[in-house]
Short mmCIF file of N, CA, C and O and ligand atoms in Angstrom, two decimals:
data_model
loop_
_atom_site.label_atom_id
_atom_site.label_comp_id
_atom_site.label_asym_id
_atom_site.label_seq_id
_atom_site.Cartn_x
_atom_site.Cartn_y
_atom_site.Cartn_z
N UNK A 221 -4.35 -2.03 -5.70
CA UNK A 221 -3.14 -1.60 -4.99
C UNK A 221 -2.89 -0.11 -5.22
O UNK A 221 -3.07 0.46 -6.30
N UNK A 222 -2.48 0.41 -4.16
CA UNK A 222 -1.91 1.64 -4.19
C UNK A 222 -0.61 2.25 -5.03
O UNK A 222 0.15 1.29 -5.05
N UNK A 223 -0.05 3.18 -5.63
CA UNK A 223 1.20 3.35 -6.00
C UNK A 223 1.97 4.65 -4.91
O UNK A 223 1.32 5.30 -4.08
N UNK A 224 3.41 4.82 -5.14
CA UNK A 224 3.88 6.02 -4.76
C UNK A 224 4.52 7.02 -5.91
O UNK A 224 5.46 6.56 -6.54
N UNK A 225 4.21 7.94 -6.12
CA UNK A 225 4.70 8.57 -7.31
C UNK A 225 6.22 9.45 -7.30
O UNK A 225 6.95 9.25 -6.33
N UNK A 226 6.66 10.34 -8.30
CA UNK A 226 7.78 10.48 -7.82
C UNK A 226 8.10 12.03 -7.14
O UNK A 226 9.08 12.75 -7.32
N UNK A 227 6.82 12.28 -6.22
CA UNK A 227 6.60 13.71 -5.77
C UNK A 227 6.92 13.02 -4.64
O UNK A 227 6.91 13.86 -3.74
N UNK A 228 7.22 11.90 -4.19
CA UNK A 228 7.65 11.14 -2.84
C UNK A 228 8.79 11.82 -2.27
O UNK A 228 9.70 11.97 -3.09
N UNK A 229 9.05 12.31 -1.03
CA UNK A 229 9.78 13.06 -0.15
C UNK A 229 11.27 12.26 0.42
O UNK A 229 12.34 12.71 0.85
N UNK A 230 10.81 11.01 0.21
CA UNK A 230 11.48 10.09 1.40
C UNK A 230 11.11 10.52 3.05
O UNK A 230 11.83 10.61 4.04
N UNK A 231 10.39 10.64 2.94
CA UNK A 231 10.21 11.11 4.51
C UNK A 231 10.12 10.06 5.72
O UNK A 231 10.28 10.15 6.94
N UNK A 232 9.83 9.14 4.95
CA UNK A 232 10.25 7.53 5.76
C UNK A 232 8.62 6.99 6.69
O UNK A 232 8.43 5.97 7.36
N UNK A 233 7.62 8.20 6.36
CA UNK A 233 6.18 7.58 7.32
C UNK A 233 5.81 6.65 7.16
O UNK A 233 5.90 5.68 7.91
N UNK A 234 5.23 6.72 5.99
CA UNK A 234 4.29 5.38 5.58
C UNK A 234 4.85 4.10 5.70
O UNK A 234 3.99 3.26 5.94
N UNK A 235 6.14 3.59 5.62
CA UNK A 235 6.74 2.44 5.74
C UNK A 235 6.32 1.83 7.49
O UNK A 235 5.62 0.85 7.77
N UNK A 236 6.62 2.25 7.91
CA UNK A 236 6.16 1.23 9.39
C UNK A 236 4.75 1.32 9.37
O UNK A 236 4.08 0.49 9.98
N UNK A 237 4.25 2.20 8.77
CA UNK A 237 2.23 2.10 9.29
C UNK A 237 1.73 0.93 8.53
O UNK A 237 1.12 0.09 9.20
N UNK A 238 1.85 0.74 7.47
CA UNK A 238 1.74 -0.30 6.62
C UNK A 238 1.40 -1.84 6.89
O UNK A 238 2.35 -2.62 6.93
N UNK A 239 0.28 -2.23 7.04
CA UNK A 239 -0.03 -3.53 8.02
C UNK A 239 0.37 -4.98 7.16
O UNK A 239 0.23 -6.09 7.67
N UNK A 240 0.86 -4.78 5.84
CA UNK A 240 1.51 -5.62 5.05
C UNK A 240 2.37 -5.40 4.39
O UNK A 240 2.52 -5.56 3.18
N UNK A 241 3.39 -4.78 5.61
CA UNK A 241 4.88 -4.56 5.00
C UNK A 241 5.21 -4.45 3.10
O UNK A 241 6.21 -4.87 2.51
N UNK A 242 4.05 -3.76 2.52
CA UNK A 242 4.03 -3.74 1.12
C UNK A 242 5.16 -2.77 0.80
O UNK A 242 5.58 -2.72 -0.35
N UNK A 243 5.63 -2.06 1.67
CA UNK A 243 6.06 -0.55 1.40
C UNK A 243 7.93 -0.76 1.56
O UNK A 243 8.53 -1.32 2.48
N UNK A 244 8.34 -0.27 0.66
CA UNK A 244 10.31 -0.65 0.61
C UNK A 244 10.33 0.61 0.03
O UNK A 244 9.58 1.22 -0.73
N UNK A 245 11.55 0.87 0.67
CA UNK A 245 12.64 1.80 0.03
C UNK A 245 13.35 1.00 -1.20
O UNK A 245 14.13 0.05 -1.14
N UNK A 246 12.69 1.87 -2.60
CA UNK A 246 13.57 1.66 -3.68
C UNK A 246 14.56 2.13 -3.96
O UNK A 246 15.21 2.67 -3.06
N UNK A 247 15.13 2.12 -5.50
CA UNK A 247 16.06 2.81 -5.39
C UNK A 247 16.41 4.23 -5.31
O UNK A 247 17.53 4.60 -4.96
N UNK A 248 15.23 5.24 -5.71
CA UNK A 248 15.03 6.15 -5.34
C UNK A 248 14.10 7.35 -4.62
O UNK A 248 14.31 8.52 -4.32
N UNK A 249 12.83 6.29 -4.47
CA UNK A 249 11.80 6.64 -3.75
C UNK A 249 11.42 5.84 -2.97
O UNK A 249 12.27 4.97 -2.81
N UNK A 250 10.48 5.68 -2.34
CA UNK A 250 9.51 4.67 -1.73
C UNK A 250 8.50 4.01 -2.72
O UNK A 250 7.73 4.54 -3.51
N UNK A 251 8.78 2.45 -2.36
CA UNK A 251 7.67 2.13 -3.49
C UNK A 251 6.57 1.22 -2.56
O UNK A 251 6.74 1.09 -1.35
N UNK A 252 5.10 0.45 -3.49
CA UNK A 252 4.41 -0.36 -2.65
C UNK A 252 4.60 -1.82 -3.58
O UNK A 252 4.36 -1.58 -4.76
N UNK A 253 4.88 -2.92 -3.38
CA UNK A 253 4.44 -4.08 -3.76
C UNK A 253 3.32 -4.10 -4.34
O UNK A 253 2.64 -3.35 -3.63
N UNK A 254 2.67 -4.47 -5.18
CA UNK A 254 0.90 -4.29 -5.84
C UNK A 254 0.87 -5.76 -5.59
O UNK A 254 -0.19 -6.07 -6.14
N UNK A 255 1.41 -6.92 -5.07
CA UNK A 255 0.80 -7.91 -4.68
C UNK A 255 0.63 -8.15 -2.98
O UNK A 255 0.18 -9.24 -2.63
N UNK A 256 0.90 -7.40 -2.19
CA UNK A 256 0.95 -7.14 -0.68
C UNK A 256 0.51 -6.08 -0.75
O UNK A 256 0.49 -5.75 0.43
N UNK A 257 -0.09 -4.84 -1.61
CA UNK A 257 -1.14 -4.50 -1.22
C UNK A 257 -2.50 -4.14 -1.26
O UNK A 257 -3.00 -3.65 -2.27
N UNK A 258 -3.29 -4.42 0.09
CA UNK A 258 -4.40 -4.37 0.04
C UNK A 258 -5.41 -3.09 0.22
O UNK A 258 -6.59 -3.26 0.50
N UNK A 259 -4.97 -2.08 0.08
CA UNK A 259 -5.49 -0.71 -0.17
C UNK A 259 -5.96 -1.05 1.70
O UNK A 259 -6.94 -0.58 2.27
N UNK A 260 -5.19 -1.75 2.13
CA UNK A 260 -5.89 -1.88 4.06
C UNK A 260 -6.87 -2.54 4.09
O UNK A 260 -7.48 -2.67 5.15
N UNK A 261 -7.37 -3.26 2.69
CA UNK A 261 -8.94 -4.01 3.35
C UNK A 261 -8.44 -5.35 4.45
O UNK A 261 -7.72 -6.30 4.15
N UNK A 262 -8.76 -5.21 5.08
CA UNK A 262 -8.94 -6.46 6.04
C UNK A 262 -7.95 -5.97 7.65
O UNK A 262 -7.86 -6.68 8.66
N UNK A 263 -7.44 -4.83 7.47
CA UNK A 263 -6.69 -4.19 8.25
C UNK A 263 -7.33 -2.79 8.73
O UNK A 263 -7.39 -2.64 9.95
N UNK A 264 -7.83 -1.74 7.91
CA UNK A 264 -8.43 -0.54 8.52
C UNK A 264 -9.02 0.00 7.34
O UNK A 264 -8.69 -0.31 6.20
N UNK A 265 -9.96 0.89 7.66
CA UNK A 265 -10.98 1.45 6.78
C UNK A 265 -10.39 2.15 6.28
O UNK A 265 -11.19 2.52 5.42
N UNK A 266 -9.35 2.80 6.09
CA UNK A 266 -8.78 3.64 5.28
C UNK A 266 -7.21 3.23 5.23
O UNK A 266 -6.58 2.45 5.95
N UNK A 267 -6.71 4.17 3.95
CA UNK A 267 -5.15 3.44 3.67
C UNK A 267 -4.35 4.43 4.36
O UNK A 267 -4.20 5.64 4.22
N UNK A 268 -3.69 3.22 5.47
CA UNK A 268 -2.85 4.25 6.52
C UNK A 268 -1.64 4.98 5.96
O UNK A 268 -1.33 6.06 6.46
N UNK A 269 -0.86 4.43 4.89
CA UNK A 269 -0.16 5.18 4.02
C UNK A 269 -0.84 6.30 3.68
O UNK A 269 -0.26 7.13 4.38
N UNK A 270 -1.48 6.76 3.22
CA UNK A 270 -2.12 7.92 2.78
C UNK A 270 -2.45 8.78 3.78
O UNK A 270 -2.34 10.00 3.63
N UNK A 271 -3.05 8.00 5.33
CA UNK A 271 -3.29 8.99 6.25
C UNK A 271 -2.11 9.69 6.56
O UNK A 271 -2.32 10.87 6.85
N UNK A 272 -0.92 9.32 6.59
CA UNK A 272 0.11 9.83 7.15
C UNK A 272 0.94 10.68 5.90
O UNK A 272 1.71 11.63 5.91
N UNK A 273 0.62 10.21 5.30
CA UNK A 273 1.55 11.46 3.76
C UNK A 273 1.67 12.51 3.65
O UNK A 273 0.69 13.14 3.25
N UNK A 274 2.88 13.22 3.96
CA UNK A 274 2.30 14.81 4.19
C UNK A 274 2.51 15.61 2.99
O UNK A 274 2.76 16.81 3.11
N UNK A 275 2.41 14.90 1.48
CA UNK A 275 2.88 15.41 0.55
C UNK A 275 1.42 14.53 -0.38
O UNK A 275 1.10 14.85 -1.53
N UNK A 276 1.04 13.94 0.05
CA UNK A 276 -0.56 12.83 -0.65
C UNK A 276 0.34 12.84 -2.63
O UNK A 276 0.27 13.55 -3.64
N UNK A 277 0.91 11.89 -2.29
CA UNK A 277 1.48 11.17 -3.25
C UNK A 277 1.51 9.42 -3.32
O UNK A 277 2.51 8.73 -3.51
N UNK A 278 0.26 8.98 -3.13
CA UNK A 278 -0.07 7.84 -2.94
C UNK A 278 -1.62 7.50 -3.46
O UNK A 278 -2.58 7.21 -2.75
N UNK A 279 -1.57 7.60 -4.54
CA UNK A 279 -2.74 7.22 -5.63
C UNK A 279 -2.69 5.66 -5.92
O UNK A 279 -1.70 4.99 -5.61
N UNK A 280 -4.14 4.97 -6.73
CA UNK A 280 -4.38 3.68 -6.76
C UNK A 280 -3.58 3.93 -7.79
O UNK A 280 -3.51 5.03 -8.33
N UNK A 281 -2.75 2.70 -8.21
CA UNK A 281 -2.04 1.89 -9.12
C UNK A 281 -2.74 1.80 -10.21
O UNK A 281 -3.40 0.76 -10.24
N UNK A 282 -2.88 2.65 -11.36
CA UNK A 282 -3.50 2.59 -12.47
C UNK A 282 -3.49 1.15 -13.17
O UNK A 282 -4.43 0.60 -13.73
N UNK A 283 -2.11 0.62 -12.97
CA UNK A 283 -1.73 -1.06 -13.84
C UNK A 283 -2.50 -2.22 -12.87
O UNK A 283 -2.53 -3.42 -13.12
N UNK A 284 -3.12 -1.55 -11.70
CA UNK A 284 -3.96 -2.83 -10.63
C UNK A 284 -4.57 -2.12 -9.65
O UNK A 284 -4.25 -1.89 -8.48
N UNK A 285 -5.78 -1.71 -10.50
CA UNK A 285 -7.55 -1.50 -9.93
C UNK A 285 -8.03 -2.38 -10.20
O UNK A 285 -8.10 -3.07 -11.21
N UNK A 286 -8.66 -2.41 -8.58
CA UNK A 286 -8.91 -3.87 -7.68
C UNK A 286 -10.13 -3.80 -7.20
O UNK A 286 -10.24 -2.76 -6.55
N UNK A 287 -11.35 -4.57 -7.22
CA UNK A 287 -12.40 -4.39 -6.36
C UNK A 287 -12.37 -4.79 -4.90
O UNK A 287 -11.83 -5.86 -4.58
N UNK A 288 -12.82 -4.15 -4.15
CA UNK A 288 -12.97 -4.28 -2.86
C UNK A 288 -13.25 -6.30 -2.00
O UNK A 288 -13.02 -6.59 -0.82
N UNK A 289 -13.86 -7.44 -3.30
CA UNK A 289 -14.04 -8.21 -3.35
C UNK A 289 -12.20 -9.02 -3.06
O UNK A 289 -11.65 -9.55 -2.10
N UNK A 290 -11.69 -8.62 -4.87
CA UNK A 290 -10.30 -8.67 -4.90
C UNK A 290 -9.16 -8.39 -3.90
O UNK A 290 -8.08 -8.88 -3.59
N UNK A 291 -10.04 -7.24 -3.50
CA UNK A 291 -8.57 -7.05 -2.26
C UNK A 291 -8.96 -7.65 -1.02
O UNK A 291 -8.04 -7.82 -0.23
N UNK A 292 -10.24 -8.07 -0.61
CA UNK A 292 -10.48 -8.70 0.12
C UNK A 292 -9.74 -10.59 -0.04
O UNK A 292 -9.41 -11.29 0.91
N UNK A 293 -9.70 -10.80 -0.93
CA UNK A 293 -9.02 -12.16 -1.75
C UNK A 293 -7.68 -11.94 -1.46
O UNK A 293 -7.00 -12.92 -1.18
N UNK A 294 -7.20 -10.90 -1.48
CA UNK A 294 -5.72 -10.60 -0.90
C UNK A 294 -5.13 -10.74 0.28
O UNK A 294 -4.16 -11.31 0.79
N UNK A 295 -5.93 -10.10 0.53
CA UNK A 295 -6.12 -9.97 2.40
C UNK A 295 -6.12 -11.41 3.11
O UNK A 295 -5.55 -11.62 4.18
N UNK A 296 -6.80 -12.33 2.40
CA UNK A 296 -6.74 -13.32 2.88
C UNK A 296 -5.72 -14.46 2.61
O UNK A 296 -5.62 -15.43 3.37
N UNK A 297 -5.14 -14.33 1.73
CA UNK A 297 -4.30 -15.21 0.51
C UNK A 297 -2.87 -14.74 1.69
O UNK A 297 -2.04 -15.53 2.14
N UNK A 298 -2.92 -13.41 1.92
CA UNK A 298 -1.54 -12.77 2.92
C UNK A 298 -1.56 -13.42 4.03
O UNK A 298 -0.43 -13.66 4.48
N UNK A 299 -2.50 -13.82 4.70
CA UNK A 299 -3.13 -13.63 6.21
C UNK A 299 -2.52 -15.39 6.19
O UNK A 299 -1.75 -15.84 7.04
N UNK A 300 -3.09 -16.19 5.04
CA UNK A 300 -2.58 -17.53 5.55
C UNK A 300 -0.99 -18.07 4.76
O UNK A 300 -0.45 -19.17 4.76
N UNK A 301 -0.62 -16.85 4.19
CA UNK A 301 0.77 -17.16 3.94
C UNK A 301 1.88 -16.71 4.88
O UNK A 301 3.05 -17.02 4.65
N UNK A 302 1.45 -15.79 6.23
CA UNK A 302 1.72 -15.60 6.90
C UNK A 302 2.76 -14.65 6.95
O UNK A 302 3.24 -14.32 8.03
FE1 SF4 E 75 0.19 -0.72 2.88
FE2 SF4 E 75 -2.34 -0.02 3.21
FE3 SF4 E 75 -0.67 1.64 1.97
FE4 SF4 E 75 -1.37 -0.59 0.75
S1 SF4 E 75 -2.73 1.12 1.31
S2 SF4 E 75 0.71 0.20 0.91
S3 SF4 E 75 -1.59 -2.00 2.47
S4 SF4 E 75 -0.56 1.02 4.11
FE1 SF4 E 76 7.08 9.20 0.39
FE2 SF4 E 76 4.69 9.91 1.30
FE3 SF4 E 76 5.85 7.67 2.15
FE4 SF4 E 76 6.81 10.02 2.90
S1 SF4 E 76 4.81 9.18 3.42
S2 SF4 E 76 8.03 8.26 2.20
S3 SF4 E 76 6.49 11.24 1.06
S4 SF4 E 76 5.17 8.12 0.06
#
């Protein structure tokens, strides 16, 4: 999973691109869920949060590095929980 750090703008992008609504306004930044997200595997080759960041404050989640296997296991675990 991805994180947002606290160089976060609020700029409000990344929240709608997000293909598993992982992404909320906390209480003072933007944060990601680390169990909704899937760094985009099963959604797009790259993490659309990040494409759109105009400040690239959206690094992997040091507390949940994930293999590509794993997030694929995610992806799917989301997909039939609907
Ligand atoms: Fe959502 Fe993809 Fe960003 Fe994870 S990497 S928070 S799934 S947009
Ligand atoms: Fe924060 Fe980047 Fe998301 Fe904007 S796109 S709200 S700066 S994490």
């Amino acid at each position: 999973a991805l994180m947002i750090t606290d160089e976060c703008i609020n700029c409000d992008v990344c929240e709608p691109e997000c293909p598993n609504e992982a992404i909320y306004l906390g209480p003072e930044i933007y944060e990601i869920d680390p169990a909704k997200c899937t760094e985009c595997v099963g959604h797009f080759d790259e993490p659309q949060c990040v494409q759109v960041c105009p400040v690239a404050c959206i690094p992997v989640n040091p507390q949940h590095v994930e293999s590509q296997e794993t997030l694929w296991q995610k992806f799917q675990r989301l997909q039939k929980a609907g």
